PDB file of C-alpha atoms in Angstrom:
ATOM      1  CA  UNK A   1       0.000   0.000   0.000  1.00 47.00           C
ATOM      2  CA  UNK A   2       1.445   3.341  -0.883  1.00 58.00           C
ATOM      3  CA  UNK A   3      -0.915   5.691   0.676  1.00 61.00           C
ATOM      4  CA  UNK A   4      -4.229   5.782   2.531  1.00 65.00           C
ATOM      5  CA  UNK A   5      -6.808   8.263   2.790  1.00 70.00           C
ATOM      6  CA  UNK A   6      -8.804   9.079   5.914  1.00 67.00           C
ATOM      7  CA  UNK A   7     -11.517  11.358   5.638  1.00 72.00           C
ATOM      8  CA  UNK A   8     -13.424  11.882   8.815  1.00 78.00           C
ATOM      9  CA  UNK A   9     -14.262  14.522  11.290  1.00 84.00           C
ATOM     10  CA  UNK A  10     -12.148  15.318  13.825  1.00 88.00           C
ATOM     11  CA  UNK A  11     -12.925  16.458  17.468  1.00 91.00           C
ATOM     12  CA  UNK A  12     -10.260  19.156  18.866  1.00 92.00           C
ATOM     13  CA  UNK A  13      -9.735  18.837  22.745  1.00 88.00           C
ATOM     14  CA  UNK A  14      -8.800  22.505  22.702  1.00 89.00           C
ATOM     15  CA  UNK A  15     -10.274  25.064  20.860  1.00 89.00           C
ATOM     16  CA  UNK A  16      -6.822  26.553  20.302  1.00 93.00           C
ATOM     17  CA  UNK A  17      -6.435  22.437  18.446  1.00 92.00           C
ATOM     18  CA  UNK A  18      -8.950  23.346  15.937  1.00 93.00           C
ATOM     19  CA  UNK A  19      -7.239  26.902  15.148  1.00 94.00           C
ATOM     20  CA  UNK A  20      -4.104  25.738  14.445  1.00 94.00           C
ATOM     21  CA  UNK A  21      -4.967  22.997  12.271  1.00 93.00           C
ATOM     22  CA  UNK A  22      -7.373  25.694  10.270  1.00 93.00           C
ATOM     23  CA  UNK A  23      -4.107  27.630   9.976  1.00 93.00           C
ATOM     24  CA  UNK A  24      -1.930  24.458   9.054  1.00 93.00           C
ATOM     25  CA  UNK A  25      -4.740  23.037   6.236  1.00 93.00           C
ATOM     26  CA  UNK A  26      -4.667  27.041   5.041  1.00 94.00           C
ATOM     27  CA  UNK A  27      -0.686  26.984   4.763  1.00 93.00           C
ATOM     28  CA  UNK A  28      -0.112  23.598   3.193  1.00 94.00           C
ATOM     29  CA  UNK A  29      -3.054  24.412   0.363  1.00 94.00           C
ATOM     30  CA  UNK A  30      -0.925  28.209  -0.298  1.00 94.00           C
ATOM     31  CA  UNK A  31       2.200  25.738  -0.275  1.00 94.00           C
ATOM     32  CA  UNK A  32       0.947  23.945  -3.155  1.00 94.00           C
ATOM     33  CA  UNK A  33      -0.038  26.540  -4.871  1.00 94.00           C
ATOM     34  CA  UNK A  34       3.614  28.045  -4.344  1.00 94.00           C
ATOM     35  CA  UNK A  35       4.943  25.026  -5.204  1.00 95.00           C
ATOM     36  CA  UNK A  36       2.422  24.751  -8.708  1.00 94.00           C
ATOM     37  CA  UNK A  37       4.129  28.004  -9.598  1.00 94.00           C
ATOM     38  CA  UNK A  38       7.668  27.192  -8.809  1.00 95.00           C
ATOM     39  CA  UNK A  39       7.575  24.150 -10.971  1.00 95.00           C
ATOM     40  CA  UNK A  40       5.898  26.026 -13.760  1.00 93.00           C
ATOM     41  CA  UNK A  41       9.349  28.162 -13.867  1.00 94.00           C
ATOM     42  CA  UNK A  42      11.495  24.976 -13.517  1.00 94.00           C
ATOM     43  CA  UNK A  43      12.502  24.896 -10.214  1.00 94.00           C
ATOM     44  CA  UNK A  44      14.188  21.578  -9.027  1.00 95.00           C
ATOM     45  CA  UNK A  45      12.498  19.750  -6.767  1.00 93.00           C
ATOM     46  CA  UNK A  46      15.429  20.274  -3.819  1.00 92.00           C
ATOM     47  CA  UNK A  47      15.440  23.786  -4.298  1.00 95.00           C
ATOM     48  CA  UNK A  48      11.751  24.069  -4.375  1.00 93.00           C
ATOM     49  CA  UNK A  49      10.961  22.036  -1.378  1.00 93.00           C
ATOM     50  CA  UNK A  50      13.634  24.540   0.780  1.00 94.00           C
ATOM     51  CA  UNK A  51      11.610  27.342  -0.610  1.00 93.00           C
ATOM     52  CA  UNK A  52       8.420  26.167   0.259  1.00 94.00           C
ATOM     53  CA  UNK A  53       9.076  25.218   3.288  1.00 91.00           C
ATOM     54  CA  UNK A  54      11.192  28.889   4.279  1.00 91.00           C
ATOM     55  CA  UNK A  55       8.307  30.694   2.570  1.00 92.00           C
ATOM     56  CA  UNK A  56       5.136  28.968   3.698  1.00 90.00           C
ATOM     57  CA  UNK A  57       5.090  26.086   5.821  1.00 86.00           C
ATOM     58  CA  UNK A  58       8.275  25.461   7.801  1.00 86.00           C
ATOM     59  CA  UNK A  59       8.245  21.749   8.093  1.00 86.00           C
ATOM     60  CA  UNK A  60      10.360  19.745   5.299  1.00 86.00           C
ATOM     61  CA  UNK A  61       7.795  17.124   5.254  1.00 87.00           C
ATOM     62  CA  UNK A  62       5.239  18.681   4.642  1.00 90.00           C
ATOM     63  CA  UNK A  63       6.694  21.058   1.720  1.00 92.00           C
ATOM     64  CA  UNK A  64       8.007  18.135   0.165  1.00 91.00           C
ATOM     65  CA  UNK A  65       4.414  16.587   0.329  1.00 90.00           C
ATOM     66  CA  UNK A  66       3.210  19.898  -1.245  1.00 93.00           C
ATOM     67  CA  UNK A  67       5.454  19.345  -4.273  1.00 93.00           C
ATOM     68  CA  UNK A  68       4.586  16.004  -5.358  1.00 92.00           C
ATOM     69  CA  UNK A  69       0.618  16.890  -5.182  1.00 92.00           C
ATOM     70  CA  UNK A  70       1.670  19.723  -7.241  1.00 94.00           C
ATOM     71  CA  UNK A  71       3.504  17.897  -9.543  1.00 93.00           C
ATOM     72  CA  UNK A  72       0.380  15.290  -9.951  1.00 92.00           C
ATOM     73  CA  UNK A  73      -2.096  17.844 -10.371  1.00 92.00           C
ATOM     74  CA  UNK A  74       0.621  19.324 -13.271  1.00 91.00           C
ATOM     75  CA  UNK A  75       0.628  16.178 -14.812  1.00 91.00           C
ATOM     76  CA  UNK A  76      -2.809  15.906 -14.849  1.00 90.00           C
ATOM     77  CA  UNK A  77      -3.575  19.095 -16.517  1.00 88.00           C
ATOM     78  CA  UNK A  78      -1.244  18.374 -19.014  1.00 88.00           C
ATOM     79  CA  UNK A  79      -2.532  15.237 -19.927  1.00 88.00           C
ATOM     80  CA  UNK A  80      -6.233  16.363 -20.140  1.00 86.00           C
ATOM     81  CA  UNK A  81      -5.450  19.115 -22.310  1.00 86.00           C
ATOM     82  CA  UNK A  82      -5.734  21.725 -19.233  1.00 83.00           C
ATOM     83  CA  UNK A  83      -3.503  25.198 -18.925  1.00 84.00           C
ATOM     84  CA  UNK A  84      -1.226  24.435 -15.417  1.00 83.00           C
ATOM     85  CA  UNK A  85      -0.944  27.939 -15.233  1.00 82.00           C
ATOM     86  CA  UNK A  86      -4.613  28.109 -14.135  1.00 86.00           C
ATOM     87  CA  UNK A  87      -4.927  25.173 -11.344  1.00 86.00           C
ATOM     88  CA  UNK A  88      -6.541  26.901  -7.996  1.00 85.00           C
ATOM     89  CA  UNK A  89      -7.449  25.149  -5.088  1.00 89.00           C
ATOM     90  CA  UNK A  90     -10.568  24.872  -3.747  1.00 89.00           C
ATOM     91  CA  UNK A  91     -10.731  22.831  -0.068  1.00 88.00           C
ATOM     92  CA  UNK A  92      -7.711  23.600   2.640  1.00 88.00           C
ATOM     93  CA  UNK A  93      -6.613  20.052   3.436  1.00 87.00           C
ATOM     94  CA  UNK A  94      -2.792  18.712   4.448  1.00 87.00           C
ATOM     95  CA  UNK A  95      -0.993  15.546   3.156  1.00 84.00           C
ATOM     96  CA  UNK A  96       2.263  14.038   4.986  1.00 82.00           C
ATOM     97  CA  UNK A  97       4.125  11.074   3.682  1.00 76.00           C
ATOM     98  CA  UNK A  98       5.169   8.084   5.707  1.00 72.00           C
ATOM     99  CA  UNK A  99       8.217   7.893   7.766  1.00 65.00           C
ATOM    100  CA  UNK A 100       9.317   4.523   5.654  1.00 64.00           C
ATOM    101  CA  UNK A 101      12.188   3.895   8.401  1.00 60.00           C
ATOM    102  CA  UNK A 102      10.302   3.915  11.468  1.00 60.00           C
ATOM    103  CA  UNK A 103       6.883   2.406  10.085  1.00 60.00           C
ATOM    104  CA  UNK A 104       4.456   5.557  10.726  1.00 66.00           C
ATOM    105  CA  UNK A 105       3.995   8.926   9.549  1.00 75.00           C
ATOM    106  CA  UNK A 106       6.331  11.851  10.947  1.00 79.00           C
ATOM    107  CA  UNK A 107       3.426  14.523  10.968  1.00 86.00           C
ATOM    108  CA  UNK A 108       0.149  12.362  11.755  1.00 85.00           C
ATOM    109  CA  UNK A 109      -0.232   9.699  14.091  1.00 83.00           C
ATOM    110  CA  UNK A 110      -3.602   7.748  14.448  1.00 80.00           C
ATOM    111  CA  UNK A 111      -3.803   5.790  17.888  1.00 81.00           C
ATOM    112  CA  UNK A 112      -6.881   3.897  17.840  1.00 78.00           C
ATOM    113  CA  UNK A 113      -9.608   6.384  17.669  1.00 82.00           C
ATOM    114  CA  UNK A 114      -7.440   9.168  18.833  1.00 87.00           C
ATOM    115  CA  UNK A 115      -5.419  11.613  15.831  1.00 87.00           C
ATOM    116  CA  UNK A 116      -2.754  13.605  16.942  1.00 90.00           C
ATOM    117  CA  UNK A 117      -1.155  16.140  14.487  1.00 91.00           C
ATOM    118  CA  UNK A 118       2.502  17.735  14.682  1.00 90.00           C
ATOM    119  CA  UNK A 119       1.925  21.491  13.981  1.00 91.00           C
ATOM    120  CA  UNK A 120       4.955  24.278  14.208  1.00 87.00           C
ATOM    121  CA  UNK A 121       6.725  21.485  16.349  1.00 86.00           C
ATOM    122  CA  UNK A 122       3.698  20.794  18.588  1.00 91.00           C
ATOM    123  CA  UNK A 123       1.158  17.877  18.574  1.00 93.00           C
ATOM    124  CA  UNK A 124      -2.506  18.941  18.068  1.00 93.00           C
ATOM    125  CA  UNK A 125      -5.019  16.413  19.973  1.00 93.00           C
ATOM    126  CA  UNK A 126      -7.920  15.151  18.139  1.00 93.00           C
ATOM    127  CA  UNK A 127     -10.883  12.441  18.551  1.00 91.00           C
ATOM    128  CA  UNK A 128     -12.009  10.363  15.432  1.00 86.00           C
ATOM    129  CA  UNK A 129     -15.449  10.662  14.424  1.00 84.00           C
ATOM    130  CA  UNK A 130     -15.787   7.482  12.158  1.00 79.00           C
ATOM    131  CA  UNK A 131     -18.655   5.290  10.745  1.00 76.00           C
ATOM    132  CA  UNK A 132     -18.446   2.005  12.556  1.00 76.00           C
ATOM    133  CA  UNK A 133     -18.228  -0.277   9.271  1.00 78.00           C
ATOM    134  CA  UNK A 134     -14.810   2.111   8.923  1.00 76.00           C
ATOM    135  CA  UNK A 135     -13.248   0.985  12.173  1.00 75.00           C
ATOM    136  CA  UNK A 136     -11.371  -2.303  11.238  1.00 77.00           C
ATOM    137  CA  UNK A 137      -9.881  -0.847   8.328  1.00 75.00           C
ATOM    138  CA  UNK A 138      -8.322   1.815   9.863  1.00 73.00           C
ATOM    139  CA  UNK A 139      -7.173  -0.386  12.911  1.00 72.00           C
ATOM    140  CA  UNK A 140      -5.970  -2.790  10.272  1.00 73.00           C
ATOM    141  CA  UNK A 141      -3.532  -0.336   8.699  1.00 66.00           C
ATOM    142  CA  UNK A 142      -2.279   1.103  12.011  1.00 64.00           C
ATOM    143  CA  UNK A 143      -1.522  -2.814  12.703  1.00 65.00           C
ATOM    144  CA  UNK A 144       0.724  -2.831   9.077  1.00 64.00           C
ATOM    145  CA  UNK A 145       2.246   0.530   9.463  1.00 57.00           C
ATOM    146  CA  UNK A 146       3.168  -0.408  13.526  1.00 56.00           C
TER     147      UNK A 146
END
């Protein structure tokens, strides 16, 4: 499995939880748009990630998740006959790639029905709202990735 996708509402403990993650899904979606624009002028990926990540977000992880979504909505314009030049983003939302040597994600943990999300060098607290039928699946992948 290369990636998994969990959509579901999330319960903040604090208020203060909810406004930071607002803030972080607002910053990664202006990173990709950043980074949409840095790749249209050719920037390398290594150079574009450190400028993302100076400019706009501040975590290397994340930037460098910024860039490849970038890069696969570029591709995808391309090959449906789209202009890249006009791609804008709709929905704040945040993406962070797995930590392949220590089975888990650097940036977002999921313990049982608990999320906890590493913002500006802090963890956010969150509850899971799921659908039951969801449950084992999700339990099932935090089993693989453990």
């Amino acid at each position: 499995m290369n990636y998994i996708t969990v959509k579901t509402r999330l319960e903040p403990e604090t208020g203060e939880d909810y406004l930071k993650l607002a803030l972080l899904t607002e910053k990664f979606k202006r990173a990709v748009e950043l980074a949409i624009r840095l790749q249209l002028k050719g920037v390398k990926k290594s150079e574009g990630v450190k400028e993302v990540s100076r400019l706009v977000l501040n975590n290397w992880w994340y930037s460098d998740g910024a860039w490849d979504y970038a890069r696969m909505l570029l591709n995808g314009a391309r090959q449906n006959g789209g202009d890249p030049g006009r791609i804008h983003l709709k929905s704040k939302f945040i993406i962070s790639k797995l930590q392949e040597n220590r089975g888990g994600n650097r940036n977002i943990r999921i313990e049982g029905l608990n999320v906890r999300i590493r913002s500006n060098g802090e963890w956010l607290e969150f509850g899971m709202k799921t659908a039951e039928k969801f449950l084992p699946v999700i339990l099932d992948t935090q089993n693989r990735l453990s």
